[in-house]
Coordinates of C-alpha atoms in Angstrom, one line a residue:
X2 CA 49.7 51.2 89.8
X3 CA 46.0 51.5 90.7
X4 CA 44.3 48.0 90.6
X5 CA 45.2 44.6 92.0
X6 CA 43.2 42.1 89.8
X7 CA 45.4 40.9 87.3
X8 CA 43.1 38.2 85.2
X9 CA 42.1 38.2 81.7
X10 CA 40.1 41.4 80.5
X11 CA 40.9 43.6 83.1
X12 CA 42.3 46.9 83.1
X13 CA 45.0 49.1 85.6
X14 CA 46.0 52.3 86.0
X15 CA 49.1 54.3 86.5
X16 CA 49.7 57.6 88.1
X17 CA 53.0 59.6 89.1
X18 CA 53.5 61.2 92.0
X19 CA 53.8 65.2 92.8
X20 CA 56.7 66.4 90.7
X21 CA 56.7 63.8 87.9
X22 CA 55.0 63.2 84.9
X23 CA 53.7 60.3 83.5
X24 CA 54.9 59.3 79.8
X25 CA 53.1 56.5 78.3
X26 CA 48.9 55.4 78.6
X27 CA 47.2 55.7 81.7
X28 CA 45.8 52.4 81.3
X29 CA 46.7 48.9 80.4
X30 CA 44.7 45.7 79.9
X31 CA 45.4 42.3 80.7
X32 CA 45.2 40.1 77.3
X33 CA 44.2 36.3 76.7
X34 CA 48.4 36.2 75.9
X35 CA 49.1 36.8 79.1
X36 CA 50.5 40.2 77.8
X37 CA 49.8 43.6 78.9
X38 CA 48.9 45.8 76.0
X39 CA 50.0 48.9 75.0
X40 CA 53.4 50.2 76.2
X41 CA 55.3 50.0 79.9
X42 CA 54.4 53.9 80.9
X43 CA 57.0 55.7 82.9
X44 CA 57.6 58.9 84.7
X45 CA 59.1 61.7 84.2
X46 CA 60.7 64.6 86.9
X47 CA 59.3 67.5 86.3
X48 CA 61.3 70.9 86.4
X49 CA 59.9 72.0 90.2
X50 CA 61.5 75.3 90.8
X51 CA 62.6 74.0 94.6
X52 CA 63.4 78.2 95.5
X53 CA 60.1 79.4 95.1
X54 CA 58.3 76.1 96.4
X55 CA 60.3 76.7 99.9
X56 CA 59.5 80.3 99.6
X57 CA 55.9 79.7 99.2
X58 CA 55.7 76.5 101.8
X59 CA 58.0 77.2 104.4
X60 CA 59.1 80.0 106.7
X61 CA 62.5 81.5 106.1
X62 CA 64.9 80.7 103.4
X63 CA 66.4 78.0 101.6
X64 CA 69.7 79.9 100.8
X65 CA 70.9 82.9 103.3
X66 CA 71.6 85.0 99.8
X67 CA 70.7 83.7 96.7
X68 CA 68.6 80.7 95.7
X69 CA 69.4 79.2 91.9
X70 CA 67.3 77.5 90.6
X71 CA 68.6 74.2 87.9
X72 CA 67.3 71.4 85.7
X73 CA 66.1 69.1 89.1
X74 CA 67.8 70.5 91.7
X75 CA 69.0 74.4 93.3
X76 CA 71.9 76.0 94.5
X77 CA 73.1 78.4 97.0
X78 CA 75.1 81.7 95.9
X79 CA 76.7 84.6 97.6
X80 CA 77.5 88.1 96.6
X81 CA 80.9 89.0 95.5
X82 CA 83.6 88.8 98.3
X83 CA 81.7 86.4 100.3
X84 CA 82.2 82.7 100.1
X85 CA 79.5 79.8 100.1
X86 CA 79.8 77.9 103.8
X87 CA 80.2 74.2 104.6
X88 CA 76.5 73.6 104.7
X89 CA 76.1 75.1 101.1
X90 CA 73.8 77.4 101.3
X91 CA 75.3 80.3 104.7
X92 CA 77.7 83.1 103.0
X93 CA 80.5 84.0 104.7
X94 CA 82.9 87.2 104.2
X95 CA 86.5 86.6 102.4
X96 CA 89.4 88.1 104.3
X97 CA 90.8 89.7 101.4
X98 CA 94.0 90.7 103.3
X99 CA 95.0 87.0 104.6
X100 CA 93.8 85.9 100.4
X101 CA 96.2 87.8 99.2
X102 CA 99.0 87.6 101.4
X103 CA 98.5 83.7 100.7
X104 CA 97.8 83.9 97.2
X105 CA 100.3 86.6 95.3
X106 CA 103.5 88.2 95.9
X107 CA 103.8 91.7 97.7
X108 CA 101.1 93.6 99.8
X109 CA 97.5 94.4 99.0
X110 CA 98.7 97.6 101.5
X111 CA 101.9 99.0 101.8
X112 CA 101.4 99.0 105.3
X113 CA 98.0 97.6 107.4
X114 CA 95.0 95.9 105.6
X115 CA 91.9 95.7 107.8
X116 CA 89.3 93.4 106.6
X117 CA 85.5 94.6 106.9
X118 CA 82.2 93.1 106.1
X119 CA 82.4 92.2 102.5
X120 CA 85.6 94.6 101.8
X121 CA 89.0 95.9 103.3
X122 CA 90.8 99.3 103.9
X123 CA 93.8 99.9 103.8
X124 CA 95.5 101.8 107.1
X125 CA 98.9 104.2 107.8
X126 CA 100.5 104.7 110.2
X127 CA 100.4 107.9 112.4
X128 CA 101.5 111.1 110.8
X129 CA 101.1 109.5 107.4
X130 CA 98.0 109.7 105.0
X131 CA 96.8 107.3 102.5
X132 CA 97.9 108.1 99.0
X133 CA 95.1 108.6 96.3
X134 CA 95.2 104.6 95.4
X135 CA 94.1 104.0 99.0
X136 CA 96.8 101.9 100.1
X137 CA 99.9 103.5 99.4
X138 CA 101.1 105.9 102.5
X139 CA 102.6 109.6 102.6
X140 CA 104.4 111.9 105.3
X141 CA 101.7 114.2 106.2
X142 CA 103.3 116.8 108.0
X143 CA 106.3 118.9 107.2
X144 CA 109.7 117.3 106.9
X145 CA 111.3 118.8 109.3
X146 CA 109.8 120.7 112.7
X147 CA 110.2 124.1 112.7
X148 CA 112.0 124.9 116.4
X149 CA 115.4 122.9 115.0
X150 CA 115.2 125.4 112.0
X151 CA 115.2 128.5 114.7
X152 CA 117.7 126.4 117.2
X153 CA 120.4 125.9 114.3
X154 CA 120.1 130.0 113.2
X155 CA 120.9 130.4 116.6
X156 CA 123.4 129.0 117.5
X157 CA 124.8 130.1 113.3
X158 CA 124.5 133.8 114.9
X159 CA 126.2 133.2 118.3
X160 CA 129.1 131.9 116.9
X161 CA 130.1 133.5 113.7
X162 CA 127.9 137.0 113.5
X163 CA 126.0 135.6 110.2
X164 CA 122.8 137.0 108.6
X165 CA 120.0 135.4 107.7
X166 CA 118.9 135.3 104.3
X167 CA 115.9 133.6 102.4
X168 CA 116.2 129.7 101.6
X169 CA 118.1 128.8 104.8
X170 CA 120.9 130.4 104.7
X171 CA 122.8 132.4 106.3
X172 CA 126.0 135.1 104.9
X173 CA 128.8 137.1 106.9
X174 CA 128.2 141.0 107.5
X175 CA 131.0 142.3 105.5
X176 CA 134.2 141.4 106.7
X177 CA 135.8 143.6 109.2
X178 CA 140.1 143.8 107.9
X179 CA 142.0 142.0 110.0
X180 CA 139.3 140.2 111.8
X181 CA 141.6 136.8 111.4
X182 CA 138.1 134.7 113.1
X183 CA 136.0 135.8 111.0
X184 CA 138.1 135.4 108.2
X185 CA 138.6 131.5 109.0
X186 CA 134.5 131.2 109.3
X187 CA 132.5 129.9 106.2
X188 CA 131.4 132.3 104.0
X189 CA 128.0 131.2 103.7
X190 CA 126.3 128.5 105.5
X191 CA 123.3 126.2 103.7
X192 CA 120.6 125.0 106.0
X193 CA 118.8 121.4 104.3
X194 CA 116.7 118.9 106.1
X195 CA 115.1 115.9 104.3
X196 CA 113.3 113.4 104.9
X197 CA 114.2 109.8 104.0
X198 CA 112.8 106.3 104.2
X199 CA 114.7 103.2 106.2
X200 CA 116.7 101.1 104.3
X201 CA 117.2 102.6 101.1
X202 CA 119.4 100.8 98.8
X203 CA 123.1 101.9 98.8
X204 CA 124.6 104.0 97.0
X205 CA 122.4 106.7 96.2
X206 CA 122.6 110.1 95.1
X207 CA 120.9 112.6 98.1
X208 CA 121.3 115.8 96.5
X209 CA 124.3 117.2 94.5
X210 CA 125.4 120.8 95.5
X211 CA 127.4 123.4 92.5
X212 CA 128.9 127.2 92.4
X213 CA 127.9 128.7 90.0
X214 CA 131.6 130.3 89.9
X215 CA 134.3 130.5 91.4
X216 CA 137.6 132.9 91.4
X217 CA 140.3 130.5 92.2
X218 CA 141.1 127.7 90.4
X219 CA 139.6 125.2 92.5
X220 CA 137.1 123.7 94.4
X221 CA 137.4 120.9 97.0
X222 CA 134.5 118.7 98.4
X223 CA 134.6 116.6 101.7
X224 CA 132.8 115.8 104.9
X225 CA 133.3 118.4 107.8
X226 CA 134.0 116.3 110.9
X227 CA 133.3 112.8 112.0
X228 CA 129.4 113.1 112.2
X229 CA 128.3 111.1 109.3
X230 CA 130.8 110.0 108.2
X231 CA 130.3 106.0 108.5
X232 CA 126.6 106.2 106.1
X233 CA 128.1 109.5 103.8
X234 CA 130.7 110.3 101.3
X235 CA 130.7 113.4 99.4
X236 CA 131.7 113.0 95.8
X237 CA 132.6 115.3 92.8
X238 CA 130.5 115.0 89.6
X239 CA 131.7 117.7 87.8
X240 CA 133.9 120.6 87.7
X241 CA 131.8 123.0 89.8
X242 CA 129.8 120.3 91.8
X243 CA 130.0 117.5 94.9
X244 CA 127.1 115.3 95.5
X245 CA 125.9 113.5 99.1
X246 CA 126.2 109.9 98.2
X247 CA 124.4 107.8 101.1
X248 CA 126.5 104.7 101.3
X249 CA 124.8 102.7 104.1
X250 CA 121.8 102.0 104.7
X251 CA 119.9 103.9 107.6
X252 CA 117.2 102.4 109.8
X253 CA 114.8 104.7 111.3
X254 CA 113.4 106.4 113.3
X255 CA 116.6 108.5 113.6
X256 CA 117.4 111.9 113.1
X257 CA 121.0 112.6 111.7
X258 CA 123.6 115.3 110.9
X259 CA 126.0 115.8 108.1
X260 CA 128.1 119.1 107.4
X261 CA 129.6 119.1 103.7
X262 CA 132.0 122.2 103.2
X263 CA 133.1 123.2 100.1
X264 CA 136.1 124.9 99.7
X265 CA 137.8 127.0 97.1
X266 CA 141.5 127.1 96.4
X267 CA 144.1 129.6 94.1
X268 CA 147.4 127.9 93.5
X269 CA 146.3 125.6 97.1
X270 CA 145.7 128.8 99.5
X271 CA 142.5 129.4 100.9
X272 CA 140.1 131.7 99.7
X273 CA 136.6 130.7 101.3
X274 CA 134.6 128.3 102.5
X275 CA 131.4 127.2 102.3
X276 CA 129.4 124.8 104.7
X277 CA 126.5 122.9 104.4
X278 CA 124.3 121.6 107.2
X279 CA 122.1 118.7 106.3
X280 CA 119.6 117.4 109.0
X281 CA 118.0 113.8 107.8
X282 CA 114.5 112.9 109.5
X283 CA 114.8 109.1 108.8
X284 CA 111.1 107.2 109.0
X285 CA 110.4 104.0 111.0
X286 CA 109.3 102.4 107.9
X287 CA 110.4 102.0 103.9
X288 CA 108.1 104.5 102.3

């Protein structure tokens, strides 16, 4: 209020300050009533856009990112995976690895989440390679190494003259009549190596293994030996066919041996055998 003479006849004026607006007359009168005419002015904020103001009058910034601007007033905002700080208006990044493992079920990687500036990657472990979702893992080398292929022949043609065929396996030389040795050997021996995760669920089906015929009337399926045998059991499922059931679980890293031999009978007398040697490469980690 401008004016400080309050008597009959005169006048005083009103003014807002910066930022407001005055609603109402600029002037009022004193009256012989001892009344003020006209209406009690006021003042009204005006919509002062405090972002660019700061921008314009001070160095710096008001807000590290983003400056909003509302009715009377601003607000601070950050770009997506960041988070607004205590003094609300720093940005600082979200760990999305230690959100989610907090917040939902599972893993945001199956095996390492690294947290970066504003994002995260997802890791595996050496000799593996991340999967086309980027965070699911693979083996990235063969399943087996190839010098415990070569050993295993070998030793296969030290001990019972066999030759090598394609697929990993190996097949007497014709058999030589009354060679009672060779005789007693396996007809054929099957070379497999897999490569398995720890702690699969139990039981479960490895591989199943046929002949596609036979000329006795019989074919028997078991484990050859004691390696094995306290995580394997060896199954018929039909006629014609065994399968490797795995019924413990395995924790890696291991490597481990199993030989299956099939056999097959006429009226319970021999007439061949056949082995199979199965080589498992089980991994430190469930996938």
């Amino acid at each position: 209020i401008l004016g400080n003479v309050f008597k009959f006849g005169h006048e005083v004026h009103f003014l807002c300050s910066s930022g407001f607006q005055l609603m109402g007359p600029e002037t009022r009168a004193c009256l012989d009533s001892q009344d003020w005419s006209r209406a009690q002015p006021s003042c009204k904020c005006i919509n002062t856009d405090e972002c660019e103001l700061f921008r314009l009058t001070r160095p710096g910034h008001l807000c590290l990112h983003t400056c909003v601007n509302t009715a009377g007033s601003f607000h601070c905002e950050c770009p997506a995976r960041y988070s607004l700080g205590r003094d609300s208006r720093s940005c600082h990044d979200t760990d999305e690895c230690e959100l989610f493992r907090l917040t939902r079920p599972g893993h945001l990687c199956l095996h390492t989440c690294v947290n970066t500036a504003g994002s995260f990657h997802c890791e595996c472990p050496a000799r593996y390679s991340l999967g086309r979702d980027s965070r699911s893992c693979h083996d990235g080398l063969a399943i087996f190494p190839r010098h415990n292929f070569r050993l295993t022949f070998g030793l296969a043609f030290q001990r019972l003259s066999l030759v090598s065929l394609p697929s990993r396996r190996c097949d007497h030389n014709p058999c030589i009549q009354g060679d009672n040795a060779r005789f007693q050997a396996p007809v054929s021996i099957n070379f497999h190596f897999m490569s398995v995760v720890s702690n699969m669920s139990t039981p479960t089906i490895l591989f199943r293994l046929s002949a596609a015929r036979i000329l006795g009337d019989m074919l028997r399926f078991g484990l050859l030996g004691n390696r094995g045998v306290q995580h394997f059991s060896v199954q018929r499922s039909g006629r014609l066919t065994g399968q490797l059931v795995l019924v413990n679980s395995l924790q890696g890293p291991a490597t481990l041996e199993v030989d299956i031999e099939m056999s097959e009978m006429e009226r319970r007398v021999l007439l061949g055998r056949y082995v199979t040697k199965v080589t498992l490469f089980v991994s430190p980690y469930n996938f």
